[in-house]
Amino acid sequence: MALHLNLFSSPFFIEQDLNMHIPDGYLSPATCGVLGAVMLPIWTVASKIVKKTLRARQVPYLAIGAAFSFVIMMFNVPIPGGSTGHAVGGVLIAILLGPWAACIAMTVALVVQALLFGDGGITAIGANCFNMAFVLPFVGYGVYKLMGVGSPIGSKRRVFASGVGAYVGICTAATVAGIELGLQPILFHTANGQALYCPYGIKTSISVMAGGNLLVFGWIEVLVTVLVFKYLQKIKDSSLFLLGKKMVDKKND
Amino acid sequence: MIRTSSLRNGSFIERSLLAAVSFIKEATLFEEYASRQGFMQGLAPGIKILTIFLLILTAVILKDLALIGLLYGLCLALALFSEIPITFFLLRTLIFIPLFSLFIAIPAIFSSVSPGQVLRQIHIFGITGMITSQGCQSAALLVARITTTVSLAVLVSLTTKHAELLKSLRHFGVPQIFVMTVSMCYRYLYLFAVMVENICGAIKSRVGIVIPHKRGQKFVAWNIANIWSRTNQMSEEVYRAMLSRGYTGEPRSLQRIKKNE
């Protein structure tokens, strides 16, 4: 009955809920449906690209990538003021696996969380995947690639690029989540003005979501991404160096 | 995503880490309720997922608080008939997300967020707030809906063996390769949890002291990077092991899913 004890030991998932992981009930079924529909072609393209690049390797590679994203969330980073927080790790996974593989890996992690741990939304899975498996890794990786292209993988510029990518990625994803939440009272309300889903307007939700990430959570993401990247540079991790080589090769081609 | 943990004994990293590890280990191994002979356990996983999904969708669509309350009552009745102790179920479902949602919903009862018919005026720290009828209704609706949906989702995960739950995803047209990846990820979670626990134990046994606050960040990053290196290597080994057993990239299941399952 050890699970009883752990009811109060604050599993790491709840901390993620405080930020971007939207549970069922905050978004209308229409919003969930639209975002799920948007994700369908993204998942299709992602699976095609991953299948083409990884071939038979894709299942163990992505499964381990998804499990690794859980590991990132397990580690609480001490932050000034005596608090701790954890990173989502979407940009770090995108740097290590590539953005398409990161999209699938993050989706797998979100599905496991929603279905097996009863955490996160089942109807909101499309919305959560859009924010955390699409916007977060793609924006972050895009910034990283833009800033780091042409420079050697072991350079300081790459470390800086990974940090900026992580910060921009998480803040953009949070802002997008804020927009989704903020649209609810505008689009879905009763005749007397009662909000049917998330009650906060777009200004409030964007301010809270983006503000929290700009000031605190974004920096946790930066800290984890930069320090892990630096460590992998130091030990000359094969995944980092292979990916970096491809990027430099592409530029030279 | 932030925890205001106390730093009384300075071992916050270890404590939070081990709590997460313990949660994952128990969640992946603890299938006691799924093995009981209750109502939900007797249903085929595919039917169960479909039913719960439809109930969750109903809860999200409903606008009447009383009807959502009825749905929540149904969920509790299902938990009872499935031999899940009600205190355990309430604690498991109410502590985190619904409680957090309640805090989120509180400001929504005021006229600044939800303008409308004023029910009451209150003064807090010299600030006057007006509670509106519309605000109270939307806050109550939000909390009730979230409590019901979280309870339904937890009910299905508690009463179904996780391997069967994942397998049943194929009924809904989810590609076999995705189901296989999710199943594999789920199995790795336990392995990673053990790995993290061992790292903590190894560091503690060698260093013998708690990690200072300043070095904590480096400690966390080093561990994440180290686990990545090990898992990256592991994925290659797993792939080779799969190849040696005849895996060609196209997943095949030895167990056929019957239509009535």
XYZ file of C-alpha atoms in Angstrom:
514
model
C 0.000 0.000 0.000
C 2.972 2.267 -0.503
C 1.018 4.190 -3.107
C -1.104 5.553 -0.288
C 1.942 7.199 1.207
C 2.936 8.690 -2.084
C -0.367 10.481 -2.430
C 1.189 13.198 -0.365
C 4.731 13.029 -1.630
C 3.954 15.292 -4.603
C 4.804 13.331 -7.713
C 6.569 15.408 -10.299
C 3.651 15.384 -12.711
C 1.610 17.854 -10.719
C 4.341 20.423 -10.962
C 4.142 20.249 -14.688
C 0.378 20.803 -14.428
C 1.032 24.090 -12.727
C 2.594 25.322 -15.907
C 1.619 24.026 -19.311
C -0.009 20.644 -18.995
C -3.699 21.413 -19.508
C -6.107 18.961 -17.826
C -9.568 18.106 -19.185
C -12.175 20.771 -18.530
C -10.123 23.917 -19.140
C -10.598 23.780 -22.903
C -13.827 23.290 -24.833
C -14.278 20.077 -26.853
C -14.185 22.219 -30.014
C -10.750 23.642 -29.110
C -9.480 20.164 -28.217
C -10.863 18.822 -31.494
C -9.258 21.550 -33.595
C -5.853 21.167 -31.919
C -6.089 17.369 -32.191
C -6.879 17.765 -35.891
C -3.903 20.111 -36.299
C -1.673 17.504 -34.661
C -2.767 14.657 -36.966
C -0.796 15.807 -40.049
C 2.141 16.760 -37.811
C 2.219 13.246 -36.318
C 1.902 11.747 -39.809
C 4.808 13.785 -41.183
C 6.853 13.159 -38.008
C 6.343 9.392 -38.195
C 7.256 9.350 -41.905
C 10.440 11.354 -41.332
C 11.411 9.334 -38.274
C 10.759 6.064 -40.118
C 12.891 7.261 -43.024
C 15.802 8.407 -40.870
C 15.800 5.821 -38.102
C 14.289 2.872 -39.998
C 14.055 -0.194 -37.724
C 15.768 1.697 -34.924
C 12.769 3.978 -34.390
C 10.923 1.978 -31.709
C 13.750 1.541 -29.150
C 15.132 4.999 -29.942
C 11.829 6.841 -29.486
C 10.734 4.765 -26.496
C 13.956 5.594 -24.713
C 13.649 9.237 -25.789
C 10.140 9.400 -24.312
C 11.233 7.731 -21.082
C 14.151 10.176 -20.923
C 11.719 13.100 -21.018
C 10.160 11.650 -17.845
C 13.620 11.496 -16.280
C 14.177 15.200 -16.978
C 10.939 16.014 -15.176
C 11.958 13.899 -12.196
C 14.908 16.132 -11.378
C 14.058 19.220 -9.395
C 16.510 22.049 -9.855
C 17.178 24.331 -6.896
C 16.363 27.942 -7.703
C 17.057 31.087 -5.664
C 14.580 31.658 -2.850
C 14.627 28.112 -1.541
C 12.304 26.672 -4.148
C 12.762 23.979 -6.718
C 11.301 23.491 -10.164
C 11.803 21.114 -13.020
C 12.359 21.478 -16.722
C 10.134 19.995 -19.426
C 13.181 19.244 -21.555
C 11.444 19.532 -24.936
C 14.233 21.573 -26.533
C 16.982 19.412 -25.060
C 15.318 16.303 -26.508
C 14.913 18.097 -29.851
C 18.638 18.913 -29.861
C 19.537 15.323 -28.999
C 17.012 13.422 -31.139
C 16.057 15.992 -33.763
C 12.737 17.907 -33.699
C 10.564 15.294 -35.469
C 11.727 12.466 -33.238
C 11.291 14.786 -30.231
C 7.715 15.439 -31.352
C 6.932 11.706 -31.289
C 8.872 11.120 -28.053
C 7.055 13.944 -26.253
C 3.715 12.670 -27.585
C 4.469 9.197 -26.246
C 5.388 10.678 -22.855
C 2.146 12.697 -22.745
C 0.053 9.668 -23.723
C 1.670 7.548 -20.997
C 1.010 10.306 -18.470
C -2.637 10.749 -19.482
C -3.558 7.104 -19.874
C -1.493 5.258 -17.324
C -0.979 7.784 -14.563
C -4.396 9.433 -14.986
C -2.636 12.780 -15.198
C -3.261 15.426 -17.835
C -6.206 15.547 -20.114
C -7.490 12.742 -22.271
C -9.656 15.044 -24.399
C -6.947 17.730 -24.150
C -4.200 15.421 -25.397
C -4.170 17.109 -28.819
C -3.788 20.540 -27.203
C -1.047 19.373 -24.846
C 0.787 17.703 -27.709
C 0.460 20.841 -29.819
C 2.054 22.950 -27.068
C 4.663 20.578 -25.710
C 5.356 18.152 -28.553
C 5.172 20.618 -31.436
C 5.602 24.293 -30.485
C 8.172 23.708 -27.732
C 10.657 21.458 -29.584
C 10.264 23.077 -33.002
C 10.567 26.696 -31.903
C 13.405 25.891 -29.509
C 15.255 23.767 -32.028
C 14.710 26.386 -34.738
C 16.329 29.066 -32.590
C 19.160 26.699 -31.615
C 19.801 25.806 -35.238
C 19.632 29.407 -36.393
C 22.097 30.582 -33.780
C 24.398 27.586 -33.863
C 24.592 26.675 -37.520
C 28.116 26.642 -38.919
C 29.762 26.612 -35.520
C 31.415 23.437 -34.198
C 29.303 21.367 -31.829
C 31.882 21.758 -29.077
C 31.808 25.557 -29.222
C 30.521 27.985 -26.606
C 28.209 29.464 -29.215
C 26.327 26.164 -29.351
C 25.917 26.196 -25.556
C 24.551 29.721 -25.753
C 22.275 28.721 -28.656
C 20.883 25.777 -26.678
C 20.074 28.089 -23.755
C 18.390 30.719 -25.932
C 16.514 27.970 -27.797
C 15.255 26.482 -24.529
C 14.133 29.879 -23.234
C 12.398 30.961 -26.434
C 10.847 27.500 -26.895
C 9.322 27.251 -23.425
C 8.124 30.867 -23.394
C 6.494 30.503 -26.823
C 4.811 27.222 -25.846
C 3.504 28.811 -22.647
C 2.219 31.835 -24.576
C 0.427 29.534 -27.031
C -1.123 27.655 -24.080
C -2.130 31.060 -22.670
C -3.821 31.981 -25.961
C -5.713 28.661 -26.021
C -6.915 29.196 -22.460
C -7.653 32.896 -22.977
C -9.846 32.227 -26.010
C -12.247 30.094 -23.957
C -14.291 32.836 -22.218
C -14.457 34.795 -25.481
C -15.730 31.876 -27.546
C -17.627 29.767 -25.031
C -19.961 31.497 -22.599
C -23.635 31.537 -21.709
C -26.050 34.330 -22.639
C -25.502 36.041 -19.273
C -21.718 36.020 -19.724
C -20.829 33.019 -17.574
C -17.646 31.366 -18.845
C -18.126 27.692 -19.636
C -14.479 26.644 -19.574
C -11.345 28.513 -18.461
C -12.789 31.726 -16.980
C -9.770 33.998 -17.545
C -9.565 36.304 -20.518
C -6.744 36.382 -23.012
C -4.830 39.215 -21.300
C -4.814 37.467 -17.930
C -4.003 34.015 -19.242
C -1.178 35.186 -21.505
C 0.252 37.392 -18.742
C 0.223 34.526 -16.246
C 1.484 31.837 -18.590
C 4.117 33.905 -20.378
C 5.078 35.868 -17.255
C 5.686 32.747 -15.182
C 7.932 31.335 -17.859
C 9.734 34.558 -18.673
C 10.571 35.095 -15.005
C 11.017 31.655 -13.454
C 10.297 28.464 -15.389
C 12.051 29.579 -18.559
C 15.259 30.001 -16.585
C 14.967 26.501 -15.136
C 14.656 25.222 -18.691
C 17.732 27.255 -19.700
C 19.735 26.032 -16.714
C 19.004 22.355 -17.340
C 19.483 22.580 -21.121
C 22.751 24.530 -20.911
C 24.317 22.451 -18.144
C 23.337 19.132 -19.747
C 24.550 20.359 -23.150
C 27.869 21.463 -21.653
C 28.312 18.125 -19.931
C 27.558 16.209 -23.133
C 30.062 18.436 -24.955
C 32.636 17.625 -22.318
C 32.209 13.865 -22.579
C 31.885 14.120 -26.386
C 28.525 12.333 -26.405
C 27.991 10.563 -29.720
C 24.371 11.702 -30.250
C 25.284 15.352 -29.853
C 28.313 15.118 -32.074
C 26.594 13.126 -34.830
C 23.742 15.636 -34.956
C 26.163 18.540 -34.852
C 28.235 17.034 -37.651
C 25.104 16.720 -39.813
C 24.308 20.383 -39.202
C 27.806 21.534 -40.123
C 27.839 19.224 -43.158
C 24.527 20.633 -44.371
C 25.892 24.164 -44.109
C 29.056 23.194 -45.987
C 27.017 21.432 -48.697
C 6.170 23.312 -12.197
C 7.610 24.854 -9.090
C 7.830 23.364 -5.675
C 8.285 25.416 -2.534
C 10.020 22.617 -0.733
C 11.600 23.230 2.591
C 15.335 23.214 2.773
C 15.402 22.292 6.435
C 17.746 19.350 6.093
C 19.279 20.393 2.819
C 18.471 17.097 1.071
C 15.658 18.486 -1.050
C 17.081 17.138 -4.306
C 17.345 13.645 -2.946
C 13.923 13.783 -1.335
C 12.111 15.118 -4.369
C 13.952 12.729 -6.642
C 13.249 9.694 -4.516
C 9.587 10.687 -4.192
C 9.301 10.795 -7.988
C 11.231 7.526 -8.341
C 9.034 5.863 -5.757
C 5.875 7.152 -7.470
C 6.969 5.756 -10.831
C 8.050 2.415 -9.387
C 4.815 1.934 -7.530
C 2.631 3.152 -10.368
C 4.303 0.729 -12.773
C 4.245 -2.248 -10.419
C 1.182 -1.626 -8.306
C -1.710 -3.317 -10.067
C -3.514 -4.556 -6.989
C -6.814 -2.866 -7.817
C -6.640 -3.959 -11.450
C -6.398 -7.577 -10.269
C -9.525 -7.431 -8.106
C -12.820 -8.970 -9.204
C -14.813 -5.754 -9.445
C -17.231 -4.302 -11.990
C -14.736 -2.234 -13.995
C -12.111 -4.972 -13.900
C -14.609 -7.334 -15.543
C -15.017 -5.085 -18.584
C -12.871 -5.526 -21.682
C -10.168 -2.807 -21.794
C -11.333 -1.513 -25.187
C -14.924 -1.080 -23.996
C -13.697 0.462 -20.768
C -11.556 3.060 -22.556
C -14.386 3.930 -24.932
C -16.909 4.237 -22.076
C -14.624 6.382 -19.951
C -13.704 8.558 -22.931
C -17.397 9.134 -23.687
C -18.086 9.912 -20.024
C -15.181 12.384 -19.941
C -16.453 13.985 -23.137
C -19.933 14.216 -21.607
C -18.504 15.881 -18.517
C -16.662 18.395 -20.700
C -19.757 19.124 -22.799
C -22.261 19.382 -19.911
C -23.071 22.889 -18.707
C -25.331 21.929 -15.834
C -23.614 21.614 -12.470
C -26.194 19.119 -11.171
C -25.668 16.803 -14.146
C -21.883 16.951 -13.715
C -22.472 16.137 -10.048
C -24.516 13.108 -11.096
C -21.690 11.999 -13.366
C -19.239 12.341 -10.493
C -21.597 10.281 -8.325
C -21.628 7.626 -11.046
C -17.821 7.644 -11.078
C -17.698 7.138 -7.303
C -20.275 4.334 -7.561
C -18.153 2.672 -10.266
C -15.110 2.961 -8.003
C -17.064 1.350 -5.156
C -18.349 -1.480 -7.342
C -14.790 -1.990 -8.552
C -13.657 -2.635 -4.967
C -11.516 0.512 -4.754
C -11.500 1.920 -1.213
C -13.352 5.211 -1.479
C -10.986 7.131 0.835
C -8.024 6.068 -1.259
C -9.839 7.003 -4.453
C -10.846 10.428 -3.145
C -7.342 11.199 -1.941
C -5.807 9.973 -5.184
C -8.134 12.089 -7.313
C -8.769 15.211 -5.252
C -5.356 16.095 -3.846
C -3.569 17.379 -6.900
C -5.270 18.698 -10.012
C -8.771 19.458 -8.605
C -7.277 21.171 -5.546
C -4.998 23.204 -7.762
C -7.947 24.039 -10.016
C -9.864 25.253 -6.983
C -7.082 27.757 -6.267
C -7.091 28.797 -9.908
C -10.881 29.221 -9.864
C -11.058 31.435 -6.742
C -10.156 34.761 -8.451
C -12.768 33.973 -11.126
C -15.611 34.478 -8.642
C -14.867 38.227 -8.455
C -16.342 40.855 -10.737
C -12.909 41.853 -12.072
C -12.729 38.496 -13.877
C -16.417 37.619 -14.212
C -18.599 40.723 -14.335
C -22.280 40.199 -13.618
C -24.911 40.156 -10.894
C -23.227 41.021 -7.581
C -23.976 38.532 -4.801
C -21.758 39.881 -2.063
C -19.122 42.477 -1.344
C -16.059 41.466 0.658
C -13.087 43.405 2.032
C -9.683 41.741 2.104
C -6.622 43.734 3.220
C -8.401 46.989 2.458
C -9.401 45.894 -1.037
C -13.072 45.585 -1.869
C -14.059 42.631 -4.021
C -17.453 41.874 -5.470
C -18.467 38.252 -5.809
C -20.727 37.718 -8.794
C -23.246 35.021 -9.573
C -21.674 34.385 -12.980
C -18.216 34.111 -11.399
C -19.377 31.592 -8.800
C -21.124 29.514 -11.432
C -18.181 29.419 -13.830
C -15.719 28.636 -11.005
C -17.969 25.847 -9.682
C -18.429 24.462 -13.183
C -14.677 24.428 -13.800
C -13.822 22.689 -10.528
C -16.681 20.175 -10.816
C -15.776 19.337 -14.379
C -12.081 18.896 -13.626
C -12.783 16.767 -10.540
C -15.067 14.503 -12.561
C -12.743 14.105 -15.546
C -9.668 13.477 -13.377
C -11.608 10.902 -11.338
C -12.781 9.089 -14.462
C -9.261 9.017 -15.918
C -7.795 7.699 -12.666
C -10.579 5.109 -12.426
C -9.666 3.569 -15.771
C -5.935 3.540 -14.995
C -6.521 1.964 -11.555
C -8.854 -0.770 -12.746
C -6.971 -1.861 -15.859
C -3.673 -3.666 -16.144
C -1.451 -1.197 -17.921
C -0.204 -3.655 -20.535
C -3.826 -4.467 -21.483
C -4.721 -0.785 -21.523
C -1.965 -0.039 -24.012
C -2.781 -3.083 -26.132
C -6.406 -1.999 -26.381
C -5.358 1.269 -28.045
C -5.207 -0.720 -31.261
C -9.006 -1.011 -31.210
C -9.122 2.705 -31.909
C -6.935 2.591 -34.972
C -3.743 3.615 -33.180
C -0.858 2.189 -35.262
C 0.853 -0.878 -33.821
C 4.234 0.842 -33.998
C 2.985 3.675 -31.742
C 1.455 1.210 -29.254
C 4.741 -0.707 -29.221
C 6.718 2.499 -28.590
C 4.387 3.557 -25.758
C 4.582 0.077 -24.178
C 8.355 0.078 -24.413
C 8.597 3.577 -22.947
C 6.409 2.468 -20.068
C 8.719 -0.464 -19.319
C 11.767 1.798 -19.469
C 10.254 4.107 -16.875
C 10.752 1.527 -14.174
C 14.296 0.851 -15.343
C 15.123 4.561 -15.346
C 13.574 5.012 -11.939
C 15.847 2.274 -10.585
C 18.815 3.874 -12.379
C 18.143 7.276 -10.778
C 17.705 5.656 -7.370
C 21.020 3.818 -7.746
C 22.825 7.018 -8.764
C 21.473 8.749 -5.650
C 22.548 5.841 -3.461
C 26.001 5.708 -5.066
C 26.606 9.429 -4.565
C 25.396 9.323 -0.987
C 27.567 6.319 -0.162
C 30.673 7.977 -1.596
C 30.175 11.579 -0.601
C 28.347 10.894 2.645
C 26.934 14.396 2.898
C 23.950 16.206 1.512
C 24.498 18.188 -1.671
C 24.924 21.924 -1.074
C 22.284 24.160 -2.618
C 24.700 25.835 -5.052
C 26.107 22.591 -6.355
C 22.631 21.123 -6.669
C 22.102 22.535 -10.153
C 25.297 20.942 -11.459
C 24.407 17.707 -9.729
C 21.038 17.608 -11.501
C 22.520 18.455 -14.907
C 25.308 15.915 -14.525
C 22.788 13.218 -13.677
C 20.470 14.023 -16.572
C 23.407 14.064 -19.010
C 24.803 10.866 -17.566
C 21.447 9.122 -17.885
C 21.167 10.353 -21.461
C 24.560 8.869 -22.334
C 23.618 5.578 -20.782
C 20.185 5.456 -22.385
C 21.567 6.363 -25.774
C 23.932 3.431 -25.504
C 21.094 1.262 -24.227
C 18.852 2.065 -27.205
C 21.529 0.687 -29.528
C 21.876 -2.464 -27.427
C 18.116 -2.939 -27.302
C 17.918 -2.472 -31.056
C 20.587 -5.112 -31.604
C 18.809 -7.472 -29.201
C 15.592 -6.933 -31.168
C 17.411 -7.562 -34.464
C 18.872 -10.799 -33.149
C 15.337 -11.944 -32.339
C 14.162 -11.381 -35.881
C 12.847 -7.815 -35.648
C 12.751 -6.175 -39.076
C 11.186 -2.853 -38.249
C 7.603 -4.041 -38.641
C 6.126 -4.862 -35.238
C 4.168 -8.098 -34.965
C 2.066 -9.110 -31.997
C 2.014 -12.727 -30.870
C -1.342 -12.111 -29.194
C -4.205 -11.387 -31.514
C -6.779 -8.966 -30.192
C -10.194 -10.574 -30.266
C -13.091 -8.398 -31.285
C -14.931 -9.065 -28.015
C -11.902 -8.120 -25.860
